[in-house]
Amino acid sequence: MKKIKRYHIILIVITAFIVYANTLNNDFAYDDDSTIVKNDMIRNVANIPMFFSRPVYSAGNSDVLKNVYRPLLMTTFAVNYKLGGLNVINYHVVSILLHAANAVLVYVLFVILSGMEPSGMNLPTEKKNIHIAALFTSLIFVIHPVNTEAVNYVWQRSELMAAFFYILAAVLFIRHLTEKRTFGYLISVICFVLALASKEMAITLPL
């Protein structure tokens, strides 16, 4: 795989924080009230194993969240609470970091796919430089308003987490195909499972 340019990665992360810096003090909203603010289950990290054994999501009886099973998401909320209680800034910082990480993965995925022939073979590195295009694509991803709800709405951290493991699994699987790295394949399968534990939509990854 072509070498990733570090200053591009730094620019992507900085841009993510600049764009969403004004959201840090935004309060909890919508389902955050029952899933985080009033949810006693996340107030003790000893409850984390329970998140994986059965659906545990909220303090109320929300029909929308009745059968939700997102144990990894709930685990991150428990850790957030352990480190900073209900200080909403901490929750938003995690969301912005995840969004920045996803943008970096978009950059990496673009570089990988742009350096491949239709047959799946890697092109010689000297044939073309696609890093600028990858950076431009990633920055569009960072600033695009379609991601606003996922980044601002704390409960929607599930979207960010699922996307992170989803894209990472794709990157590792492609590297396995092109470089025959069995270890990468195994990690991609683990990432798929982690994506599922974050949000159900990750079931589409094998397709």
Coordinates of C-alpha atoms in Angstrom, one line a residue:
M1 CA 0.0 0.0 0.0
K2 CA 1.2 3.5 -0.7
K3 CA 2.6 5.4 2.2
I4 CA 0.1 7.5 4.0
K5 CA 1.1 11.2 4.3
R6 CA 1.1 12.1 8.0
Y7 CA 0.4 15.8 7.5
H8 CA -2.7 14.9 5.6
I9 CA -3.9 12.9 8.6
I10 CA -3.1 15.7 11.0
L11 CA -5.1 18.2 8.7
I12 CA -8.1 15.8 8.7
V13 CA -8.2 15.5 12.5
I14 CA -7.7 19.3 13.0
T15 CA -10.5 20.1 10.5
A16 CA -12.9 17.7 12.3
F17 CA -12.3 19.5 15.6
I18 CA -12.6 22.9 14.0
V19 CA -15.9 22.1 12.4
Y20 CA -17.5 20.6 15.5
A21 CA -15.8 22.6 18.3
N22 CA -19.0 24.7 18.7
T23 CA -20.9 21.5 19.6
L24 CA -18.9 20.6 22.7
N25 CA -21.3 22.3 25.1
N26 CA -24.5 21.0 23.4
D27 CA -26.7 19.3 25.9
F28 CA -27.9 15.7 25.8
A29 CA -31.0 15.4 23.5
Y30 CA -33.8 13.0 22.6
D31 CA -33.0 9.4 23.6
D32 CA -29.9 10.5 25.4
D33 CA -32.1 11.2 28.4
S34 CA -33.2 7.6 28.8
T35 CA -30.0 5.9 27.5
I36 CA -27.5 8.0 29.3
V37 CA -28.7 10.7 31.7
K38 CA -31.3 8.5 33.6
N39 CA -29.7 5.1 32.8
D40 CA -28.4 3.6 36.1
M41 CA -26.9 0.7 34.2
I42 CA -24.0 2.8 32.7
R43 CA -23.1 4.2 36.1
N44 CA -21.2 1.1 37.1
V45 CA -18.5 -0.5 34.9
A46 CA -19.2 -3.8 36.6
N47 CA -22.4 -3.9 34.6
I48 CA -20.5 -4.1 31.3
P49 CA -20.7 -7.9 31.0
M50 CA -24.5 -7.6 31.3
F51 CA -24.6 -5.4 28.2
F52 CA -23.3 -8.4 26.1
S53 CA -25.7 -11.0 27.7
R54 CA -29.0 -9.2 27.0
P55 CA -30.4 -6.0 25.6
V56 CA -29.7 -3.2 28.0
Y57 CA -30.3 0.3 26.6
S58 CA -32.4 2.7 28.6
A59 CA -34.1 3.7 31.9
G60 CA -37.5 4.0 30.3
N61 CA -39.8 1.8 28.2
S62 CA -39.1 3.3 24.8
D63 CA -40.7 1.3 22.1
V64 CA -38.1 2.5 19.6
L65 CA -35.2 1.1 21.7
K66 CA -37.1 -2.0 23.0
N67 CA -35.1 -4.6 21.2
V68 CA -31.8 -2.7 20.6
Y69 CA -28.7 -4.8 21.2
R70 CA -25.6 -2.6 21.1
P71 CA -23.3 -3.8 23.9
L72 CA -20.1 -2.1 22.7
L73 CA -21.9 1.2 22.4
M74 CA -23.3 0.9 26.0
T75 CA -19.8 -0.1 27.2
T76 CA -18.4 3.2 25.9
F77 CA -21.1 5.1 27.7
A78 CA -20.2 3.3 30.9
V79 CA -16.5 4.2 30.5
N80 CA -17.5 7.8 29.7
Y81 CA -19.5 8.0 32.9
K82 CA -16.7 6.4 34.9
L83 CA -14.2 9.0 33.7
G84 CA -16.4 12.1 33.7
G85 CA -19.9 11.5 35.0
L86 CA -22.5 13.4 32.9
N87 CA -20.1 16.0 31.7
V88 CA -21.4 16.3 28.2
I89 CA -18.2 17.7 26.8
N90 CA -16.5 14.3 27.3
Y91 CA -19.2 12.5 25.3
H92 CA -18.9 15.0 22.5
V93 CA -15.1 14.8 22.4
V94 CA -15.4 11.0 21.9
S95 CA -17.8 11.5 19.0
I96 CA -15.6 14.0 17.3
L97 CA -12.6 11.7 17.7
L98 CA -14.6 8.9 16.1
H99 CA -15.7 11.1 13.3
A100 CA -12.0 12.2 12.7
A101 CA -10.9 8.5 12.8
N102 CA -13.6 7.6 10.2
A103 CA -12.4 10.4 7.9
V104 CA -8.9 9.1 8.2
L105 CA -10.1 5.6 7.3
V106 CA -11.9 7.1 4.3
Y107 CA -8.6 8.6 3.2
V108 CA -6.8 5.2 3.7
L109 CA -9.5 3.4 1.8
F110 CA -9.3 5.9 -1.1
V111 CA -5.6 5.5 -1.4
I112 CA -5.8 1.7 -1.4
L113 CA -8.5 1.5 -4.0
S114 CA -7.0 4.1 -6.2
G115 CA -3.7 2.2 -6.3
M116 CA -5.3 -1.0 -7.6
E117 CA -6.0 -2.4 -11.0
P118 CA -9.4 -3.8 -11.8
S119 CA -7.8 -7.2 -11.3
G120 CA -7.1 -6.3 -7.7
M121 CA -3.3 -6.1 -8.2
N122 CA -1.5 -3.1 -6.8
L123 CA -0.2 -0.5 -9.3
P124 CA 3.4 0.6 -9.0
T125 CA 3.7 3.5 -6.6
E126 CA 5.4 5.7 -9.2
K127 CA 2.5 5.6 -11.7
K128 CA 0.3 8.2 -10.0
N129 CA -0.1 10.3 -6.9
I130 CA -3.6 10.1 -5.5
H131 CA -3.0 11.5 -2.0
I132 CA -4.4 14.9 -2.9
A133 CA -7.6 13.4 -4.2
A134 CA -7.8 11.2 -1.1
L135 CA -7.3 14.2 1.1
F136 CA -10.0 16.2 -0.7
T137 CA -12.5 13.3 -0.4
S138 CA -11.8 12.9 3.3
L139 CA -12.2 16.6 4.0
I140 CA -15.6 16.5 2.2
F141 CA -16.5 13.6 4.5
V142 CA -15.4 15.6 7.5
I143 CA -17.4 18.8 6.8
H144 CA -20.4 17.3 5.0
P145 CA -23.7 18.1 6.9
V146 CA -25.0 14.6 6.4
N147 CA -22.8 13.6 9.4
T148 CA -24.1 16.3 11.7
E149 CA -26.6 14.2 13.6
A150 CA -24.3 11.3 14.1
V151 CA -21.6 13.6 15.6
N152 CA -23.9 15.9 17.6
Y153 CA -26.4 13.4 19.0
V154 CA -24.6 11.4 21.6
W155 CA -26.8 8.2 21.2
Q156 CA -25.9 8.2 17.6
R157 CA -22.3 7.4 18.5
S158 CA -23.5 4.0 17.4
E159 CA -23.3 5.2 13.8
L160 CA -19.8 6.5 14.2
M161 CA -18.6 3.3 15.9
A162 CA -20.2 1.0 13.4
A163 CA -18.7 3.0 10.5
F164 CA -15.3 2.9 12.1
F165 CA -15.1 -0.9 12.4
Y166 CA -17.0 -1.3 9.1
I167 CA -14.5 0.7 7.1
L168 CA -11.5 -0.7 9.0
A169 CA -12.7 -4.2 8.3
A170 CA -12.9 -3.3 4.6
V171 CA -9.4 -1.9 4.5
L172 CA -7.9 -4.9 6.3
F173 CA -9.8 -7.4 4.0
I174 CA -8.6 -5.6 0.8
R175 CA -5.0 -5.7 2.2
H176 CA -5.5 -9.4 2.8
L177 CA -6.6 -9.9 -0.9
T178 CA -3.7 -7.9 -2.3
E179 CA -0.9 -8.8 0.1
K180 CA -2.1 -12.2 1.4
R181 CA -2.0 -11.1 5.0
T182 CA -3.9 -13.8 6.9
F183 CA -3.6 -11.9 10.2
G184 CA -5.3 -8.9 8.5
Y185 CA -8.2 -11.1 7.4
L186 CA -8.6 -12.4 11.0
I187 CA -8.6 -8.8 12.4
S188 CA -11.1 -7.8 9.7
V189 CA -13.5 -10.5 10.9
I190 CA -13.1 -9.2 14.5
C191 CA -13.8 -5.7 13.3
F192 CA -17.0 -7.0 11.6
V193 CA -18.2 -8.4 15.0
L194 CA -17.3 -5.2 16.8
A195 CA -19.3 -3.2 14.1
L196 CA -22.3 -5.5 14.8
A197 CA -21.9 -4.9 18.5
S198 CA -22.1 -1.1 17.8
K199 CA -25.1 -1.0 15.4
E200 CA -27.1 -3.6 13.5
M201 CA -26.6 -2.0 10.1
A202 CA -23.1 -3.5 10.0
I203 CA -24.7 -6.8 8.9
T204 CA -24.4 -5.5 5.3
L205 CA -20.6 -5.7 5.3
P206 CA -20.2 -9.2 4.0
L207 CA -22.3 -8.3 1.0

